[in-house]
PDB file of C-alpha atoms in Angstrom:
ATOM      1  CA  UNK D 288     -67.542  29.067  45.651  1.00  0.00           C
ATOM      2  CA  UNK D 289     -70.133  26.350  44.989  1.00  0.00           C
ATOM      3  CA  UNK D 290     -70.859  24.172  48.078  1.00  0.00           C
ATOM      4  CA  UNK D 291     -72.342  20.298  47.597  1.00  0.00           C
ATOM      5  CA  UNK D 292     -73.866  18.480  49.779  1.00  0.00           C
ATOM      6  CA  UNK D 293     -74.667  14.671  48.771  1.00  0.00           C
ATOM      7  CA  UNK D 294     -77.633  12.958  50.543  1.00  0.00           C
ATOM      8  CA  UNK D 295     -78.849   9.088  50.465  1.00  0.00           C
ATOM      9  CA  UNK D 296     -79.988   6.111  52.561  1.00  0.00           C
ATOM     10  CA  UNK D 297     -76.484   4.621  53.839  1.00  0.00           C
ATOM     11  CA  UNK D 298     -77.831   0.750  53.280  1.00  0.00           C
ATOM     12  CA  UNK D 299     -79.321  -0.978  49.672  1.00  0.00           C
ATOM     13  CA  UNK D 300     -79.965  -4.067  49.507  1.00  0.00           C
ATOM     14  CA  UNK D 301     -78.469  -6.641  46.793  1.00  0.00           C
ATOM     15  CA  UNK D 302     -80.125  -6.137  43.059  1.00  0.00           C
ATOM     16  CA  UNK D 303     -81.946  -2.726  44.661  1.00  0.00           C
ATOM     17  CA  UNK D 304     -81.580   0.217  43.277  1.00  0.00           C
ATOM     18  CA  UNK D 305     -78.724   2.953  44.688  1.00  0.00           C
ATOM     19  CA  UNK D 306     -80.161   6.544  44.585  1.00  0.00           C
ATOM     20  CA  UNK D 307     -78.156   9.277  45.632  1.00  0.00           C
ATOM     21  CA  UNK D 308     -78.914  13.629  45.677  1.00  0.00           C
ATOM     22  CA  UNK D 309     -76.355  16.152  45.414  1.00  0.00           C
ATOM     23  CA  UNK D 310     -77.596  20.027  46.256  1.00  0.00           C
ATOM     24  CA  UNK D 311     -75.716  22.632  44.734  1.00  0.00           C
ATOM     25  CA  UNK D 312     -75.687  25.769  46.814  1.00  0.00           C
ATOM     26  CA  UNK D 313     -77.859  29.119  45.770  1.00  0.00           C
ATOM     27  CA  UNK D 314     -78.416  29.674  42.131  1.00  0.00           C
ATOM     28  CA  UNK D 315     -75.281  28.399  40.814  1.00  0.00           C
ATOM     29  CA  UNK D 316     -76.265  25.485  38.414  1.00  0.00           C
ATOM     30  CA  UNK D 317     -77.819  28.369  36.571  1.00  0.00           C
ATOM     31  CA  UNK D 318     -75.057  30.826  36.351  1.00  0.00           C
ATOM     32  CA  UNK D 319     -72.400  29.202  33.518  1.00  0.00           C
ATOM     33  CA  UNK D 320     -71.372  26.210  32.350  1.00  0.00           C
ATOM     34  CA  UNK D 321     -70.640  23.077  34.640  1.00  0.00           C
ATOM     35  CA  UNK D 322     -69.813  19.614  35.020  1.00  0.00           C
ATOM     36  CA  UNK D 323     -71.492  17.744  37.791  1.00  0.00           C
ATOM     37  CA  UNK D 324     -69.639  14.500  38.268  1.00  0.00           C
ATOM     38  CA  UNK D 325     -70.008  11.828  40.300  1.00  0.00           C
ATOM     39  CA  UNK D 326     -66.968   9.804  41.982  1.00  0.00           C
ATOM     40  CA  UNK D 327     -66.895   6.976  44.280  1.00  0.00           C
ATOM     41  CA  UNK D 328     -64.159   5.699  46.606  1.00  0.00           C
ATOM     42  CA  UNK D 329     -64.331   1.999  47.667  1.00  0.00           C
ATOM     43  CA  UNK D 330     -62.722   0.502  51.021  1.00  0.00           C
ATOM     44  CA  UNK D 331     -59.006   0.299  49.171  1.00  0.00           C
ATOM     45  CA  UNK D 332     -58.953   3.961  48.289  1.00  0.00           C
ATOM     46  CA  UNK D 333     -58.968   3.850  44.861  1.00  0.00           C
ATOM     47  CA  UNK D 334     -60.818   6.584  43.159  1.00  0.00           C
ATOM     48  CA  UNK D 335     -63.346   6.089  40.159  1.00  0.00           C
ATOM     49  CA  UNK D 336     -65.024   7.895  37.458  1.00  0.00           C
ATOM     50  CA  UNK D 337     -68.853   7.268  37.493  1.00  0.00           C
ATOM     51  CA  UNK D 338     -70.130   9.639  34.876  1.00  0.00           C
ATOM     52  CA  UNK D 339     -71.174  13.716  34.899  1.00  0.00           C
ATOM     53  CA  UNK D 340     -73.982  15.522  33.499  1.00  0.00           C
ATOM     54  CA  UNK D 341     -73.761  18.734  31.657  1.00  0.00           C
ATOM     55  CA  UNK D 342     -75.469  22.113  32.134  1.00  0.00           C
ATOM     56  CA  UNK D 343     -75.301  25.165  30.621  1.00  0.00           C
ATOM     57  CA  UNK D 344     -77.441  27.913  32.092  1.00  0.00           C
ATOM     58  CA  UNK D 345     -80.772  26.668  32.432  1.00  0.00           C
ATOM     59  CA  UNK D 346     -79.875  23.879  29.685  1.00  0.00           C
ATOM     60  CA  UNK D 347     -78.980  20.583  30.429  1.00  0.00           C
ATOM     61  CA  UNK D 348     -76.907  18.819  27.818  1.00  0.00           C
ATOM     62  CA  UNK D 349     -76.932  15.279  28.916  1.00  0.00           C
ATOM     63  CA  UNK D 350     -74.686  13.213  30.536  1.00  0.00           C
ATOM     64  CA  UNK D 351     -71.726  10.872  29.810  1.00  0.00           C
ATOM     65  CA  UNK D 352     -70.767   7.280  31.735  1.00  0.00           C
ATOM     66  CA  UNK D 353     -67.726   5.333  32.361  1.00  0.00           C
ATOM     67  CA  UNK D 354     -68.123   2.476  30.215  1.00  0.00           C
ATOM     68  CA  UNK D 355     -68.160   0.255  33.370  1.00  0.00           C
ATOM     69  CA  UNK D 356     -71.136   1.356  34.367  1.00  0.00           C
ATOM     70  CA  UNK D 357     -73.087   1.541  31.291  1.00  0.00           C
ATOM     71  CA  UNK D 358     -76.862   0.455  31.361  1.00  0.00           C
ATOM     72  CA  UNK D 359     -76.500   0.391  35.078  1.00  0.00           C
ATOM     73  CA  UNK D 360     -76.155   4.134  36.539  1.00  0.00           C
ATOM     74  CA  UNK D 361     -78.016   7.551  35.261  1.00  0.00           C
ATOM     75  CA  UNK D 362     -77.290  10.897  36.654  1.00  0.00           C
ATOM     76  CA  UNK D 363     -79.362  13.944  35.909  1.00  0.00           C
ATOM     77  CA  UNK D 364     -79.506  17.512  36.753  1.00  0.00           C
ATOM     78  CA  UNK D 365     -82.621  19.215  37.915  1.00  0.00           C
ATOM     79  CA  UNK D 366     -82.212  22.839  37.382  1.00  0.00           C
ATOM     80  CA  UNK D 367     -85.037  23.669  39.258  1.00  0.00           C
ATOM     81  CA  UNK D 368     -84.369  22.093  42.319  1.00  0.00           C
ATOM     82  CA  UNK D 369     -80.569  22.352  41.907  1.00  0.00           C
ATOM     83  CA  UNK D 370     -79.975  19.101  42.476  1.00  0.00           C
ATOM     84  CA  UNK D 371     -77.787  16.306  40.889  1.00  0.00           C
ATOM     85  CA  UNK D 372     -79.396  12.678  41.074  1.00  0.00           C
ATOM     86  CA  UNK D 373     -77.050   9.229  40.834  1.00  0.00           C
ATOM     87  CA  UNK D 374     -78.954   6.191  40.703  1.00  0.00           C
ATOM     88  CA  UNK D 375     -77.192   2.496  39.879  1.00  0.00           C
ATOM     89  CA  UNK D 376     -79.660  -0.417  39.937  1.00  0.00           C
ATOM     90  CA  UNK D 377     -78.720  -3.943  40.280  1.00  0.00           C
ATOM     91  CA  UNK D 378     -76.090  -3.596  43.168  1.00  0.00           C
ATOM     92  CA  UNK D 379     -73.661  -5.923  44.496  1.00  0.00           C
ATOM     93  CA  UNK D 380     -71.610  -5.513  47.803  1.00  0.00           C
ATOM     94  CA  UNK D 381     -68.900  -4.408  45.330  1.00  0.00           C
ATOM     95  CA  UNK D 382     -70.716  -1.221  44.876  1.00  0.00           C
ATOM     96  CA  UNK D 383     -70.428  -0.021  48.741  1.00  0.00           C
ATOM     97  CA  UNK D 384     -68.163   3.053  48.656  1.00  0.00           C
ATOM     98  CA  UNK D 385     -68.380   6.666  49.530  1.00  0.00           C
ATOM     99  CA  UNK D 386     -70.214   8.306  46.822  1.00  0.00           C
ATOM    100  CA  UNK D 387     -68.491  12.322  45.897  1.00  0.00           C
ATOM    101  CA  UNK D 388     -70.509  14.763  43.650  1.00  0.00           C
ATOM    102  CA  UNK D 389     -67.838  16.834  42.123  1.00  0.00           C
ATOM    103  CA  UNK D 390     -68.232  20.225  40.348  1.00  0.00           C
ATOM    104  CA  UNK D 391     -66.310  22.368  38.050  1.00  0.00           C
ATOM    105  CA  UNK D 392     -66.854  24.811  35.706  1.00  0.00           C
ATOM    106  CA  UNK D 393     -66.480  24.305  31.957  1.00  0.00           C
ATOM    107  CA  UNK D 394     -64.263  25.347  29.865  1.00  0.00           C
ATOM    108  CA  UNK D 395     -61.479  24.822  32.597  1.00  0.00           C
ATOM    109  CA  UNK D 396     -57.595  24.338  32.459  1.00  0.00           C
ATOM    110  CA  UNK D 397     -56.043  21.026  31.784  1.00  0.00           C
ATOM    111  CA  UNK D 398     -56.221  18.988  35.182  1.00  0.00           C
ATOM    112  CA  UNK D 399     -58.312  21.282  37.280  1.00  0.00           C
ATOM    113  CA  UNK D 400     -61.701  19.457  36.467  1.00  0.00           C
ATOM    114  CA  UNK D 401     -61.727  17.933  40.198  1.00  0.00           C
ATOM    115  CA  UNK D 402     -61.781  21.111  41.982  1.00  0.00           C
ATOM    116  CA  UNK D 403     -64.926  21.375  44.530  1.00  0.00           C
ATOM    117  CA  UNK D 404     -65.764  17.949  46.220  1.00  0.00           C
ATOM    118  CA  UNK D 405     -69.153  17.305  48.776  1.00  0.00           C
ATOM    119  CA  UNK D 406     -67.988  15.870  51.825  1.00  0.00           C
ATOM    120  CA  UNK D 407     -69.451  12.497  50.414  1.00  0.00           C
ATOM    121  CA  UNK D 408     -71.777  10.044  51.564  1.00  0.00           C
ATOM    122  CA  UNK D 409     -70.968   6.285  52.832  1.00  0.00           C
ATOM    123  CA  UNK D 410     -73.431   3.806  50.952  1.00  0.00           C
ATOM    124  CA  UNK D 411     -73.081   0.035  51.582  1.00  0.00           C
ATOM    125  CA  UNK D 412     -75.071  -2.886  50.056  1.00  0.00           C
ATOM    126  CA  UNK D 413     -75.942  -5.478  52.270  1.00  0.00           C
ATOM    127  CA  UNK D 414     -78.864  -7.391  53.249  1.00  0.00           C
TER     128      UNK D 414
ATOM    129  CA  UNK Y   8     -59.535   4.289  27.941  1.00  0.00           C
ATOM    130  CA  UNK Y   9     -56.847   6.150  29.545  1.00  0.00           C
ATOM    131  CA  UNK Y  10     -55.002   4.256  32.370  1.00  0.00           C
ATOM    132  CA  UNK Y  11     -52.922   6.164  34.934  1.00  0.00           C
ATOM    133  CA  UNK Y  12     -50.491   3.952  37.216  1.00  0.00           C
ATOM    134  CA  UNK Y  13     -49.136   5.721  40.299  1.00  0.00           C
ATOM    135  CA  UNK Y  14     -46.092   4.541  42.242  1.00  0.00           C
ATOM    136  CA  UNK Y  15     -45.169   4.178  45.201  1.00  0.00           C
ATOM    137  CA  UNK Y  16     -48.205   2.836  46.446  1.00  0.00           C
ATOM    138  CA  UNK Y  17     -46.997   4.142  50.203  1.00  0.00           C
ATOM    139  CA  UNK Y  18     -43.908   4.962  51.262  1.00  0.00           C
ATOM    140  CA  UNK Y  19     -42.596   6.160  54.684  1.00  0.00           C
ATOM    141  CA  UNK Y  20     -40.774   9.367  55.591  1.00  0.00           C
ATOM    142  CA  UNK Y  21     -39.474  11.999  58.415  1.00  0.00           C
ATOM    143  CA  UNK Y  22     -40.435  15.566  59.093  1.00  0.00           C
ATOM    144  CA  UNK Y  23     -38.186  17.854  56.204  1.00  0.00           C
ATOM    145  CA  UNK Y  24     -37.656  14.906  53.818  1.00  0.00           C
ATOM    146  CA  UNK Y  25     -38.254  15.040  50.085  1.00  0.00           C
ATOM    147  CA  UNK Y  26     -40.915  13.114  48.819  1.00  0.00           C
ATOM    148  CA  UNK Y  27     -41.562  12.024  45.372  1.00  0.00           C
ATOM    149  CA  UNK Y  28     -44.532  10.197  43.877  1.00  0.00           C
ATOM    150  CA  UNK Y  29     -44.554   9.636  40.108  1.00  0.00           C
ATOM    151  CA  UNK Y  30     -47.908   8.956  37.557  1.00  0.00           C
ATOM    152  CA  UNK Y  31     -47.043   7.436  34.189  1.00  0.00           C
ATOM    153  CA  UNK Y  32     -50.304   7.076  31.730  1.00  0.00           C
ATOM    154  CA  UNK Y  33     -51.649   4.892  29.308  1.00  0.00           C
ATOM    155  CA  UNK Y  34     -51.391   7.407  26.271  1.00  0.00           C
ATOM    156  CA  UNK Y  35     -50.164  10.727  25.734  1.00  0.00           C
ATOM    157  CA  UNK Y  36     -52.183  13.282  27.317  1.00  0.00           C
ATOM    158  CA  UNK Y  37     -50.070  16.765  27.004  1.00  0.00           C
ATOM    159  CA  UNK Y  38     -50.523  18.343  30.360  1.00  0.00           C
ATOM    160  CA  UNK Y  39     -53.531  17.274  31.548  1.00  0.00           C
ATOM    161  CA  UNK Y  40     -53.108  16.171  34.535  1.00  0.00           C
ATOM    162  CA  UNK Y  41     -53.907  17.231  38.348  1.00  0.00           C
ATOM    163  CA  UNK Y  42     -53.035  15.377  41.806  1.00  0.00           C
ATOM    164  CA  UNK Y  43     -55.511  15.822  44.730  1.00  0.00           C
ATOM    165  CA  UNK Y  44     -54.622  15.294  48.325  1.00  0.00           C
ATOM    166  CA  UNK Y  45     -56.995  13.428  50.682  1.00  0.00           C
ATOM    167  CA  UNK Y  46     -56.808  13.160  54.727  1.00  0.00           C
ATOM    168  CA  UNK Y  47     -58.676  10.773  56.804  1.00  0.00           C
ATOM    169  CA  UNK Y  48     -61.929  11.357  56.836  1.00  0.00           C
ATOM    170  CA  UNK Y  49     -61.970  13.943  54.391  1.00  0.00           C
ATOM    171  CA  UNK Y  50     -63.023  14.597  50.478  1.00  0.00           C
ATOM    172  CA  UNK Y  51     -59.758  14.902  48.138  1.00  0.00           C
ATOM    173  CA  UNK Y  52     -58.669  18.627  47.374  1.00  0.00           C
ATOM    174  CA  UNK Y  53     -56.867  19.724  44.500  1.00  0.00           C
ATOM    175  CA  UNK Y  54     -53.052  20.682  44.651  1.00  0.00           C
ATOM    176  CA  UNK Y  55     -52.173  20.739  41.020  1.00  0.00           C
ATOM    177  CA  UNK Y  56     -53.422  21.345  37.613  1.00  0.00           C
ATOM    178  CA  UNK Y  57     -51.860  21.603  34.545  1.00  0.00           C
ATOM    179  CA  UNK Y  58     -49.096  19.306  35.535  1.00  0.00           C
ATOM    180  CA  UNK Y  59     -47.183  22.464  37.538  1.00  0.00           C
ATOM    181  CA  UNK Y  60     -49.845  24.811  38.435  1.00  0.00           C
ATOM    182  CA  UNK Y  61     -50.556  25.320  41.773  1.00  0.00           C
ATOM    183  CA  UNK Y  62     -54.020  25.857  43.240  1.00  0.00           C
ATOM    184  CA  UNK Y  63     -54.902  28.630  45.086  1.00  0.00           C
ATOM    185  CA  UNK Y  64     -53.880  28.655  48.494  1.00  0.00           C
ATOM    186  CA  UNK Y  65     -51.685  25.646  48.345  1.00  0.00           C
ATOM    187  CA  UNK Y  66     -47.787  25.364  49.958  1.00  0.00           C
ATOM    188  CA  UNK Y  67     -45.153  25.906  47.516  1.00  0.00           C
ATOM    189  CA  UNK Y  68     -43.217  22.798  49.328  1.00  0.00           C
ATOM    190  CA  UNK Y  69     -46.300  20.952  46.434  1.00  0.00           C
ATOM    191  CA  UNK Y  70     -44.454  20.698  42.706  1.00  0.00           C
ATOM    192  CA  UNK Y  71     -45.921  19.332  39.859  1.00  0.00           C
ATOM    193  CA  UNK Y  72     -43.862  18.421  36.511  1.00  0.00           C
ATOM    194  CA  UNK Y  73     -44.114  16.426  33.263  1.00  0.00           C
ATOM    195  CA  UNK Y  74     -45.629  16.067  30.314  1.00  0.00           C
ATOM    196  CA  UNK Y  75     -46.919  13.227  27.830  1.00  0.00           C
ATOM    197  CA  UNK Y  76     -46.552  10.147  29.854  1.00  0.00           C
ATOM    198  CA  UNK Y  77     -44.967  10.664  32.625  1.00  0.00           C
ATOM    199  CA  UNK Y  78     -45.630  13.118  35.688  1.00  0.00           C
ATOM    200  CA  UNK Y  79     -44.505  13.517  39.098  1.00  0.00           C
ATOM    201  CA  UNK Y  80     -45.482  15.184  42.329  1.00  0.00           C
ATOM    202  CA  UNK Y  81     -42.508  16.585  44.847  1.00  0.00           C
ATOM    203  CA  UNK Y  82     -43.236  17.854  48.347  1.00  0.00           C
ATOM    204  CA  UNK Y  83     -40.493  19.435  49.615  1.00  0.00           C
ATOM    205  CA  UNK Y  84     -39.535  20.226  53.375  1.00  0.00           C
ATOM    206  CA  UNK Y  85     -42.654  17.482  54.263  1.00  0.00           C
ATOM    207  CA  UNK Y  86     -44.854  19.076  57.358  1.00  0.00           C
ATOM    208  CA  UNK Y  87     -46.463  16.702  59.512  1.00  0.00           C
ATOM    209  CA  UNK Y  88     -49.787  17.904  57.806  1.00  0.00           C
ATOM    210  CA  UNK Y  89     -48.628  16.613  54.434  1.00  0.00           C
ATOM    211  CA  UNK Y  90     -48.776  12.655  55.968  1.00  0.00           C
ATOM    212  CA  UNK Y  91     -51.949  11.683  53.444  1.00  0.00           C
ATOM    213  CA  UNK Y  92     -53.056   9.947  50.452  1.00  0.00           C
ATOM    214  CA  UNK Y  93     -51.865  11.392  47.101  1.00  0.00           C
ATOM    215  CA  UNK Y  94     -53.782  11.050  43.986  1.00  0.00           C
ATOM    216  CA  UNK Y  95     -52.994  11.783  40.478  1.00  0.00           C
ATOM    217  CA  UNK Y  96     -55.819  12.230  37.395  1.00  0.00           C
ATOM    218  CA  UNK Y  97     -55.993  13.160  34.131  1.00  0.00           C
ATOM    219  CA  UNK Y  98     -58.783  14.777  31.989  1.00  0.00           C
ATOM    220  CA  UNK Y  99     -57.340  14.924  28.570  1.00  0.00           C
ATOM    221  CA  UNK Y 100     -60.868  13.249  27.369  1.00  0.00           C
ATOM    222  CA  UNK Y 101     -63.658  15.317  28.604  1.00  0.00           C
ATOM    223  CA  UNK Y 102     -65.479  11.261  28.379  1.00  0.00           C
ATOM    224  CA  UNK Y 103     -63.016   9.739  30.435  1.00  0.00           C
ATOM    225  CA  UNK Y 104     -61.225  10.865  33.470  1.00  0.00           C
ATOM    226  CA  UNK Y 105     -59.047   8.199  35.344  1.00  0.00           C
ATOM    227  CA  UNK Y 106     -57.222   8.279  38.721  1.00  0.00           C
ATOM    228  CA  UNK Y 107     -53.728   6.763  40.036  1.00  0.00           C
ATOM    229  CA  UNK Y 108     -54.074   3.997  42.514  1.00  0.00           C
ATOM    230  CA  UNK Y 109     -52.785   6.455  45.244  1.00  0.00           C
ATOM    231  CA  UNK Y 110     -49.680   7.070  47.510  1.00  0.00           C
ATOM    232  CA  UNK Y 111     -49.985   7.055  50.981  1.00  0.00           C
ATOM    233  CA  UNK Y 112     -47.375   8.909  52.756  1.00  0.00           C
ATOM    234  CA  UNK Y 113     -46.679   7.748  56.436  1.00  0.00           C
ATOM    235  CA  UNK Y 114     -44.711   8.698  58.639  1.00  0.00           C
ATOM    236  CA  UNK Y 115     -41.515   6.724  59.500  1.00  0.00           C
TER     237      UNK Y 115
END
C-alpha cells in the first residue's frame, strides 16, 4: 500500500504563494498508472476537489484543475524524486485549510478513486 | 459540474440505532459514487465504492445503495466508534470529482 506524506510551511502570507510536497513511498509512482490528487478541507468541513496529475510509469500525462482554481494552482509530479508539488499563488485567508494528497490507481472502480489519504497538512494565510 | 447535496447535515443518535444519510446529485452518474468516513483529527477513509461495495476491512453494519441520482448510506447496529463525519463523492467525470457537504453523527 502506497503511504503519503504531505509537507509545507503551516503560515503564507496574503497574495504569497502556497507551496505544498507530497512523498510517495518507495518506487511506487513508477510502478502503474495513478492519480495524485490534491484535496483540501476548510474550517466547516467541507471537502474540495483541487486538481490531480497523471502518471503512467515513468510518464507524466499532465494534470487537470477544478475550474475554481484555474490560473491560480499547478500540481506536478516529479518521478524522480517521487514527489507531488501543489502550489496556489495569490492567497486569501479563504484558502487556509488542511491540504490532503490523495492517491489511487487508474483504471479503478466507480467511487473508489479516494482510497489512500496523507495524514494532511494545516496551512493558514495570515499576516 | 456535478453537484452532490448530502442530508442530514448532523443528526443525533444512541448506541444500536439505525442511521441513514442520503446524497442526491446534480446529474445522473450510474454508480459512481463512494462515501468516506472521517474522525477527529484524522484523514477521511473510504467505506464504499460503487454505491454498495464495501472496502476491504470495513463493518458490514456500513451499506451503500442507489443509483442515478440518488444514494444513501445505512449503518446499522451504530458502535460508539461510528460517531463521525460522513462524506459522500462521486467520480463519474474523471475532470471533476465533487463531495457532499457532510453528516456528522453525534451522539444523543
Amino acid at each position: 500500500q502506497v503511504l503519503l506524506q504531505e509537507t509545507g510551511p503551516g503560515l503564507v502570507k496574503p497574495s504569497e504563494i502556497l507551496s505544498l510536497r507530497c512523498s510517495v513511498s518507495g518506487d511506487y509512482m513508477t510502478r502503474g498508472s495513478f492519480y495524485w490528487t490534491w484535496i483540501r478541507q476548510a474550517a466547516g468541513g467541507r471537502l474540495e476537489y483541487i486538481g490531480h496529475v497523471s502518471t503512467s510509469g515513468s510518464t507524466n500525462h499532465g494534470s487537470t484543475y477544478n475550474p475554481s482554481f484555474w490560473g491560480r494552482a499547478t500540481i506536478s509530479a516529479d518521478l524522480s524524486t517521487h514527489q507531488i508539488s501543489l502550489t496556489i499563488s495569490s492567497v486569501t485567508a479563504a484558502d487556509t485549510a488542511i491540504y490532503y494528497c490523495v492517491a489511487h490507481r487508474v483504471p479503478c472502480p466507480p467511487g473508489r478513486s479516494f482510497d489512500v489519504w496523507g495524514q494532511g497538512a494545516m496551512v493558514t494565510v495570515a499576516s | 459540474a456535478i453537484y452532490m447535496t448530502q442530508s442530514p447535515s448532523s443528526l443525533s443518535a444512541s448506541v444500536g440505532d439505525r442511521v441513514i444519510i442520503t446524497c442526491r446529485a446534480s446529474q445522473a452518474i450510474s454508480n459512481n459514487v463512494g462515501w468516506l468516513q472521517q474522525k477527529p483529527g484524522e484523514a477521511p477513509k473510504l467505506l464504499i465504492y460503487a454505491s454498495s461495495t464495501l472496502e476491504s476491512g470495513v463493518s458490514s453494519r456500513f451499506s451503500g445503495s442507489g443509483s442515478g441520482t440518488d444514494f444513501t448510506l445505512t449503518i446499522s447496529d451504530l458502535q460508539p466508534e461510528d460517531f463521525a463525519s460522513y462524506y459522500c463523492l462521486q467520480d463519474y467525470n474523471s475532470w471533476s470529482f465533487s463531495f457532499g457537504q457532510g453528516t456528522k453523527v453525534e451522539i444523543k
